[in-house]
PDB file of C-alpha atoms in Angstrom:
ATOM      1  CA  UNK A   8      -9.699  37.347   1.086  1.00 67.00           C
ATOM      2  CA  UNK A   9      -8.664  35.748   4.391  1.00 70.00           C
ATOM      3  CA  UNK A  10     -11.390  33.120   4.075  1.00 77.00           C
ATOM      4  CA  UNK A  11     -10.366  32.339   0.477  1.00 79.00           C
ATOM      5  CA  UNK A  12      -6.718  31.987   1.512  1.00 83.00           C
ATOM      6  CA  UNK A  13      -7.718  29.664   4.361  1.00 85.00           C
ATOM      7  CA  UNK A  14      -9.820  27.550   1.995  1.00 84.00           C
ATOM      8  CA  UNK A  15      -6.971  27.306  -0.501  1.00 88.00           C
ATOM      9  CA  UNK A  16      -4.572  26.288   2.262  1.00 90.00           C
ATOM     10  CA  UNK A  17      -6.980  23.618   3.513  1.00 90.00           C
ATOM     11  CA  UNK A  18      -7.372  22.250  -0.007  1.00 90.00           C
ATOM     12  CA  UNK A  19      -3.595  22.042  -0.414  1.00 90.00           C
ATOM     13  CA  UNK A  20      -3.210  20.314   2.965  1.00 92.00           C
ATOM     14  CA  UNK A  21      -5.824  17.746   1.999  1.00 93.00           C
ATOM     15  CA  UNK A  22      -4.329  17.096  -1.408  1.00 92.00           C
ATOM     16  CA  UNK A  23      -0.840  16.622   0.021  1.00 93.00           C
ATOM     17  CA  UNK A  24      -2.165  14.357   2.789  1.00 95.00           C
ATOM     18  CA  UNK A  25      -4.030  12.348   0.161  1.00 95.00           C
ATOM     19  CA  UNK A  26      -0.911  12.048  -1.985  1.00 94.00           C
ATOM     20  CA  UNK A  27       1.111  10.808   0.988  1.00 93.00           C
ATOM     21  CA  UNK A  28      -1.588   8.283   1.857  1.00 95.00           C
ATOM     22  CA  UNK A  29      -1.997   7.078  -1.733  1.00 92.00           C
ATOM     23  CA  UNK A  30       1.793   6.721  -2.070  1.00 89.00           C
ATOM     24  CA  UNK A  31       2.101   4.723   1.163  1.00 89.00           C
ATOM     25  CA  UNK A  32      -1.078   2.649   1.170  1.00 89.00           C
ATOM     26  CA  UNK A  33      -2.326   2.659  -2.417  1.00 87.00           C
ATOM     27  CA  UNK A  34      -5.598   4.061  -3.704  1.00 89.00           C
ATOM     28  CA  UNK A  35      -7.789   1.144  -2.621  1.00 88.00           C
ATOM     29  CA  UNK A  36      -6.540   0.943   0.979  1.00 92.00           C
ATOM     30  CA  UNK A  37      -6.414   4.701   1.532  1.00 93.00           C
ATOM     31  CA  UNK A  38      -9.335   5.970   3.614  1.00 93.00           C
ATOM     32  CA  UNK A  39     -10.799   9.454   3.754  1.00 94.00           C
ATOM     33  CA  UNK A  40     -10.607   9.362   7.563  1.00 93.00           C
ATOM     34  CA  UNK A  41      -6.852   8.748   7.378  1.00 95.00           C
ATOM     35  CA  UNK A  42      -6.449  11.577   4.868  1.00 95.00           C
ATOM     36  CA  UNK A  43      -8.452  14.097   6.908  1.00 93.00           C
ATOM     37  CA  UNK A  44      -6.623  13.124  10.103  1.00 93.00           C
ATOM     38  CA  UNK A  45      -3.257  13.466   8.408  1.00 94.00           C
ATOM     39  CA  UNK A  46      -4.215  16.895   7.062  1.00 93.00           C
ATOM     40  CA  UNK A  47      -5.435  17.978  10.502  1.00 93.00           C
ATOM     41  CA  UNK A  48      -8.919  18.880   9.272  1.00 90.00           C
ATOM     42  CA  UNK A  49     -12.394  17.495   9.928  1.00 90.00           C
ATOM     43  CA  UNK A  50     -14.069  14.961   7.663  1.00 89.00           C
ATOM     44  CA  UNK A  51     -16.685  17.630   6.968  1.00 91.00           C
ATOM     45  CA  UNK A  52     -14.008  19.989   5.653  1.00 89.00           C
ATOM     46  CA  UNK A  53     -12.650  17.218   3.451  1.00 92.00           C
ATOM     47  CA  UNK A  54     -16.070  16.548   1.921  1.00 88.00           C
ATOM     48  CA  UNK A  55     -16.603  20.279   1.416  1.00 91.00           C
ATOM     49  CA  UNK A  56     -13.519  20.439  -0.830  1.00 92.00           C
ATOM     50  CA  UNK A  57     -13.542  16.924  -2.300  1.00 92.00           C
ATOM     51  CA  UNK A  58     -16.774  14.957  -2.489  1.00 90.00           C
ATOM     52  CA  UNK A  59     -15.092  11.559  -2.860  1.00 90.00           C
ATOM     53  CA  UNK A  60     -11.779   9.729  -2.862  1.00 91.00           C
ATOM     54  CA  UNK A  61     -11.975   9.567  -6.660  1.00 90.00           C
ATOM     55  CA  UNK A  62     -12.245  13.362  -6.901  1.00 91.00           C
ATOM     56  CA  UNK A  63      -9.314  13.739  -4.534  1.00 92.00           C
ATOM     57  CA  UNK A  64      -7.217  11.335  -6.599  1.00 91.00           C
ATOM     58  CA  UNK A  65      -8.082  13.262  -9.744  1.00 91.00           C
ATOM     59  CA  UNK A  66      -6.901  16.489  -8.133  1.00 92.00           C
ATOM     60  CA  UNK A  67      -3.568  14.845  -7.275  1.00 93.00           C
ATOM     61  CA  UNK A  68      -3.187  13.593 -10.850  1.00 92.00           C
ATOM     62  CA  UNK A  69      -4.038  16.991 -12.331  1.00 93.00           C
ATOM     63  CA  UNK A  70      -1.451  18.672 -10.113  1.00 93.00           C
ATOM     64  CA  UNK A  71       1.163  16.137 -11.217  1.00 94.00           C
ATOM     65  CA  UNK A  72       0.200  16.708 -14.869  1.00 95.00           C
ATOM     66  CA  UNK A  73       0.716  20.448 -14.438  1.00 95.00           C
ATOM     67  CA  UNK A  74       4.140  19.752 -12.940  1.00 96.00           C
ATOM     68  CA  UNK A  75       5.104  17.753 -16.043  1.00 96.00           C
ATOM     69  CA  UNK A  76       3.865  20.588 -18.255  1.00 97.00           C
ATOM     70  CA  UNK A  77       5.974  23.111 -16.320  1.00 97.00           C
ATOM     71  CA  UNK A  78       9.048  20.910 -16.686  1.00 97.00           C
ATOM     72  CA  UNK A  79       8.628  20.491 -20.427  1.00 97.00           C
ATOM     73  CA  UNK A  80       7.803  24.172 -21.005  1.00 96.00           C
ATOM     74  CA  UNK A  81      10.922  25.220 -19.125  1.00 95.00           C
ATOM     75  CA  UNK A  82      12.993  22.840 -21.222  1.00 96.00           C
ATOM     76  CA  UNK A  83      11.477  24.195 -24.443  1.00 95.00           C
ATOM     77  CA  UNK A  84      12.268  27.759 -23.394  1.00 95.00           C
ATOM     78  CA  UNK A  85      15.953  26.941 -22.930  1.00 94.00           C
ATOM     79  CA  UNK A  86      18.527  28.010 -25.517  1.00 94.00           C
ATOM     80  CA  UNK A  87      20.549  24.780 -25.278  1.00 96.00           C
ATOM     81  CA  UNK A  88      20.478  21.961 -27.842  1.00 96.00           C
ATOM     82  CA  UNK A  89      17.457  19.694 -28.121  1.00 97.00           C
ATOM     83  CA  UNK A  90      19.294  16.725 -26.606  1.00 97.00           C
ATOM     84  CA  UNK A  91      20.434  18.892 -23.695  1.00 97.00           C
ATOM     85  CA  UNK A  92      16.832  19.985 -23.180  1.00 97.00           C
ATOM     86  CA  UNK A  93      15.894  16.325 -22.941  1.00 98.00           C
ATOM     87  CA  UNK A  94      18.646  15.669 -20.400  1.00 98.00           C
ATOM     88  CA  UNK A  95      17.608  18.707 -18.363  1.00 97.00           C
ATOM     89  CA  UNK A  96      13.918  17.737 -18.433  1.00 97.00           C
ATOM     90  CA  UNK A  97      14.655  14.201 -17.238  1.00 97.00           C
ATOM     91  CA  UNK A  98      16.619  15.601 -14.307  1.00 97.00           C
ATOM     92  CA  UNK A  99      13.779  17.987 -13.461  1.00 96.00           C
ATOM     93  CA  UNK A 100      11.252  15.149 -13.638  1.00 97.00           C
ATOM     94  CA  UNK A 101      13.295  12.834 -11.417  1.00 96.00           C
ATOM     95  CA  UNK A 102      13.841  15.636  -8.906  1.00 95.00           C
ATOM     96  CA  UNK A 103      10.075  16.269  -8.794  1.00 95.00           C
ATOM     97  CA  UNK A 104       9.441  12.577  -8.202  1.00 94.00           C
ATOM     98  CA  UNK A 105      12.020  12.569  -5.417  1.00 93.00           C
ATOM     99  CA  UNK A 106      10.977  15.809  -3.729  1.00 92.00           C
ATOM    100  CA  UNK A 107       7.223  16.156  -4.332  1.00 93.00           C
ATOM    101  CA  UNK A 108       4.895  13.463  -3.020  1.00 93.00           C
ATOM    102  CA  UNK A 109       2.024  14.844  -5.118  1.00 93.00           C
ATOM    103  CA  UNK A 110       3.919  14.224  -8.350  1.00 94.00           C
ATOM    104  CA  UNK A 111       5.027  10.800  -7.126  1.00 93.00           C
ATOM    105  CA  UNK A 112       1.504   9.820  -6.118  1.00 92.00           C
ATOM    106  CA  UNK A 113       0.109  11.117  -9.397  1.00 91.00           C
ATOM    107  CA  UNK A 114       2.277   8.684 -11.351  1.00 90.00           C
ATOM    108  CA  UNK A 115       1.502   5.813  -9.002  1.00 86.00           C
ATOM    109  CA  UNK A 116      -2.251   6.421  -9.258  1.00 87.00           C
ATOM    110  CA  UNK A 117      -2.028   6.145 -13.044  1.00 75.00           C
ATOM    111  CA  UNK A 118      -0.847   2.555 -12.646  1.00 65.00           C
ATOM    112  CA  UNK A 119      -3.452   1.573 -10.049  1.00 63.00           C
ATOM    113  CA  UNK A 120      -5.867  -1.021 -11.436  1.00 53.00           C
ATOM    114  CA  UNK A 121      -9.111   0.549 -10.114  1.00 59.00           C
ATOM    115  CA  UNK A 122      -8.172   3.911 -11.682  1.00 58.00           C
ATOM    116  CA  UNK A 123      -6.654   2.906 -15.018  1.00 54.00           C
ATOM    117  CA  UNK A 124      -9.812   3.663 -16.979  1.00 61.00           C
ATOM    118  CA  UNK A 125     -10.237   7.158 -15.506  1.00 69.00           C
ATOM    119  CA  UNK A 126      -6.742   8.214 -14.446  1.00 72.00           C
ATOM    120  CA  UNK A 127      -4.780  10.835 -16.337  1.00 82.00           C
ATOM    121  CA  UNK A 128      -2.109   9.239 -18.519  1.00 87.00           C
ATOM    122  CA  UNK A 129       0.922  10.984 -17.035  1.00 92.00           C
ATOM    123  CA  UNK A 130       3.370   8.552 -18.592  1.00 92.00           C
ATOM    124  CA  UNK A 131       1.682   9.072 -21.944  1.00 92.00           C
ATOM    125  CA  UNK A 132       2.003  12.843 -21.500  1.00 94.00           C
ATOM    126  CA  UNK A 133       5.731  12.443 -20.877  1.00 96.00           C
ATOM    127  CA  UNK A 134       6.102  10.000 -23.783  1.00 95.00           C
ATOM    128  CA  UNK A 135       4.418  12.391 -26.222  1.00 96.00           C
ATOM    129  CA  UNK A 136       6.811  15.199 -25.321  1.00 97.00           C
ATOM    130  CA  UNK A 137       9.905  12.981 -25.577  1.00 98.00           C
ATOM    131  CA  UNK A 138       8.748  11.680 -28.965  1.00 97.00           C
ATOM    132  CA  UNK A 139       8.205  15.183 -30.332  1.00 97.00           C
ATOM    133  CA  UNK A 140      11.561  16.409 -29.081  1.00 97.00           C
ATOM    134  CA  UNK A 141      13.493  13.478 -30.552  1.00 98.00           C
ATOM    135  CA  UNK A 142      11.745  13.818 -33.922  1.00 98.00           C
ATOM    136  CA  UNK A 143      12.839  17.464 -33.945  1.00 97.00           C
ATOM    137  CA  UNK A 144      16.371  16.474 -32.868  1.00 97.00           C
ATOM    138  CA  UNK A 145      16.608  13.985 -35.734  1.00 97.00           C
ATOM    139  CA  UNK A 146      15.443  16.642 -38.205  1.00 97.00           C
ATOM    140  CA  UNK A 147      18.173  19.022 -36.964  1.00 96.00           C
ATOM    141  CA  UNK A 148      20.889  16.376 -37.195  1.00 95.00           C
ATOM    142  CA  UNK A 149      21.296  16.116 -33.420  1.00 96.00           C
ATOM    143  CA  UNK A 150      21.069  12.318 -33.387  1.00 97.00           C
ATOM    144  CA  UNK A 151      23.982  10.062 -34.285  1.00 97.00           C
ATOM    145  CA  UNK A 152      24.048   8.369 -37.689  1.00 95.00           C
ATOM    146  CA  UNK A 153      21.878   5.274 -37.709  1.00 95.00           C
ATOM    147  CA  UNK A 154      19.833   6.355 -34.681  1.00 96.00           C
ATOM    148  CA  UNK A 155      16.171   7.077 -35.371  1.00 96.00           C
ATOM    149  CA  UNK A 156      13.831   9.009 -33.098  1.00 96.00           C
ATOM    150  CA  UNK A 157      11.680   5.922 -32.460  1.00 96.00           C
ATOM    151  CA  UNK A 158      14.494   3.796 -31.041  1.00 95.00           C
ATOM    152  CA  UNK A 159      15.932   6.768 -29.149  1.00 96.00           C
ATOM    153  CA  UNK A 160      12.516   7.429 -27.614  1.00 96.00           C
ATOM    154  CA  UNK A 161      12.138   3.784 -26.590  1.00 96.00           C
ATOM    155  CA  UNK A 162      15.509   3.864 -24.818  1.00 96.00           C
ATOM    156  CA  UNK A 163      14.764   7.101 -22.964  1.00 97.00           C
ATOM    157  CA  UNK A 164      11.234   6.096 -21.972  1.00 96.00           C
ATOM    158  CA  UNK A 165      12.260   2.647 -20.778  1.00 96.00           C
ATOM    159  CA  UNK A 166      14.843   4.246 -18.511  1.00 96.00           C
ATOM    160  CA  UNK A 167      12.891   7.208 -17.160  1.00 96.00           C
ATOM    161  CA  UNK A 168       9.638   5.324 -16.569  1.00 94.00           C
ATOM    162  CA  UNK A 169      11.634   2.462 -15.080  1.00 95.00           C
ATOM    163  CA  UNK A 170      13.415   4.855 -12.712  1.00 96.00           C
ATOM    164  CA  UNK A 171      10.042   6.353 -11.760  1.00 94.00           C
ATOM    165  CA  UNK A 172       8.540   2.958 -10.925  1.00 92.00           C
ATOM    166  CA  UNK A 173      11.584   1.688  -9.046  1.00 94.00           C
ATOM    167  CA  UNK A 174      11.950   5.013  -7.254  1.00 92.00           C
ATOM    168  CA  UNK A 175       8.567   4.557  -5.560  1.00 87.00           C
ATOM    169  CA  UNK A 176      10.225   2.101  -3.167  1.00 88.00           C
ATOM    170  CA  UNK A 177      13.897   3.071  -3.442  1.00 93.00           C
ATOM    171  CA  UNK A 178      14.706   6.792  -3.891  1.00 92.00           C
ATOM    172  CA  UNK A 179      18.171   5.987  -5.193  1.00 94.00           C
ATOM    173  CA  UNK A 180      16.583   5.253  -8.578  1.00 96.00           C
ATOM    174  CA  UNK A 181      15.462   8.869  -8.993  1.00 95.00           C
ATOM    175  CA  UNK A 182      18.639  10.363  -7.529  1.00 94.00           C
ATOM    176  CA  UNK A 183      20.639  12.807  -9.637  1.00 93.00           C
ATOM    177  CA  UNK A 184      23.658  10.495  -9.675  1.00 94.00           C
ATOM    178  CA  UNK A 185      21.629   7.607 -11.120  1.00 96.00           C
ATOM    179  CA  UNK A 186      20.367   9.718 -14.008  1.00 96.00           C
ATOM    180  CA  UNK A 187      23.813  11.225 -14.558  1.00 96.00           C
ATOM    181  CA  UNK A 188      25.304   7.740 -14.959  1.00 97.00           C
ATOM    182  CA  UNK A 189      22.536   6.835 -17.394  1.00 97.00           C
ATOM    183  CA  UNK A 190      23.234   9.865 -19.585  1.00 98.00           C
ATOM    184  CA  UNK A 191      26.986   9.317 -19.426  1.00 97.00           C
ATOM    185  CA  UNK A 192      26.296   5.887 -20.873  1.00 96.00           C
ATOM    186  CA  UNK A 193      23.578   6.924 -23.334  1.00 97.00           C
ATOM    187  CA  UNK A 194      24.694  10.246 -24.817  1.00 97.00           C
ATOM    188  CA  UNK A 195      27.677   8.811 -26.736  1.00 97.00           C
ATOM    189  CA  UNK A 196      25.196   6.469 -28.435  1.00 95.00           C
ATOM    190  CA  UNK A 197      22.557   9.094 -29.184  1.00 96.00           C
ATOM    191  CA  UNK A 198      24.557  12.164 -30.168  1.00 97.00           C
ATOM    192  CA  UNK A 199      27.051  12.847 -32.985  1.00 96.00           C
ATOM    193  CA  UNK A 200      30.603  12.609 -31.655  1.00 95.00           C
ATOM    194  CA  UNK A 201      31.445  16.251 -32.355  1.00 96.00           C
ATOM    195  CA  UNK A 202      28.561  17.451 -30.151  1.00 96.00           C
ATOM    196  CA  UNK A 203      29.458  15.405 -27.070  1.00 96.00           C
ATOM    197  CA  UNK A 204      31.808  17.934 -25.404  1.00 95.00           C
ATOM    198  CA  UNK A 205      28.949  20.437 -25.154  1.00 95.00           C
ATOM    199  CA  UNK A 206      26.478  17.995 -23.577  1.00 97.00           C
ATOM    200  CA  UNK A 207      26.185  17.912 -19.792  1.00 96.00           C
ATOM    201  CA  UNK A 208      24.874  14.573 -18.476  1.00 96.00           C
ATOM    202  CA  UNK A 209      24.055  15.970 -15.029  1.00 94.00           C
ATOM    203  CA  UNK A 210      21.969  18.757 -16.538  1.00 94.00           C
ATOM    204  CA  UNK A 211      22.544  22.471 -16.944  1.00 91.00           C
ATOM    205  CA  UNK A 212      19.959  23.708 -14.456  1.00 80.00           C
ATOM    206  CA  UNK A 213      20.799  24.507 -10.817  1.00 72.00           C
ATOM    207  CA  UNK A 214      20.352  21.522  -8.547  1.00 57.00           C
ATOM    208  CA  UNK A 215      20.448  20.751  -4.817  1.00 54.00           C
ATOM    209  CA  UNK A 216      24.029  19.573  -5.292  1.00 46.00           C
ATOM    210  CA  UNK A 217      26.610  22.004  -6.744  1.00 41.00           C
ATOM    211  CA  UNK A 218      26.111  22.452 -10.477  1.00 38.00           C
ATOM    212  CA  UNK A 219      28.646  20.767 -12.714  1.00 45.00           C
ATOM    213  CA  UNK A 220      30.631  22.686 -15.367  1.00 42.00           C
ATOM    214  CA  UNK A 221      28.638  23.851 -18.381  1.00 41.00           C
ATOM    215  CA  UNK A 222      30.831  22.087 -20.900  1.00 39.00           C
ATOM    216  CA  UNK A 223      33.420  19.391 -20.992  1.00 39.00           C
ATOM    217  CA  UNK A 224      33.869  15.720 -21.691  1.00 40.00           C
ATOM    218  CA  UNK A 225      30.635  13.815 -21.528  1.00 42.00           C
ATOM    219  CA  UNK A 226      32.060  11.316 -19.058  1.00 38.00           C
ATOM    220  CA  UNK A 227      33.081  13.942 -16.483  1.00 40.00           C
ATOM    221  CA  UNK A 228      30.382  15.647 -14.473  1.00 59.00           C
ATOM    222  CA  UNK A 229      31.600  16.169 -10.923  1.00 45.00           C
ATOM    223  CA  UNK A 230      29.324  16.905  -8.018  1.00 43.00           C
ATOM    224  CA  UNK A 231      31.542  17.145  -4.899  1.00 37.00           C
ATOM    225  CA  UNK A 232      28.626  16.695  -2.478  1.00 38.00           C
ATOM    226  CA  UNK A 233      27.060  13.840  -4.376  1.00 44.00           C
ATOM    227  CA  UNK A 234      27.686  10.233  -3.430  1.00 41.00           C
ATOM    228  CA  UNK A 235      27.013   7.233  -5.650  1.00 46.00           C
TER     229      UNK A 235
END
């Protein structure tokens, strides 16, 4: 049991060191010697757990994909409206990108030219879930008149994927305040007017900053400790 726990810890150290290296240097420039040194393990231990840089990158991508699945499952299990689930999931995704280098590196690897043919399509995974949710929202009458799920999906994807890409060099793009401002702008265009007071643009889930009130005007979502 002790040996298994040590092996699992070493594997996690290597994967996190790889993610940090991929995020900083890119897949091509990242070297296994840098990754093993950063993890504080020997090159032999690295090759015992991961036979190549490609295998290591795949492990990072798979971990990021599982993080996306957890985020979407948690949103689906919520008892709030479908649009609020979407808002909450986008906040959870941006927080993961901000706080977890493995998730951040997983997305960046998907856009790396040498890995495009073999990388997991994390953005496609996110797109599929957003599309399904907005189709369901349209069927339940949760979208404003004249707004179809296709155009709503395009607007949400353009923003969230754009924030993800820009956030790789400037964390302000994945900050809670940035996404809150986006939803304050977007929700009045997506949702029927009579549903707006119940929608919370800063999300309903607990966050590092104090949670905002559960209901109220869509344009008011105070976070006393948050700065814009």
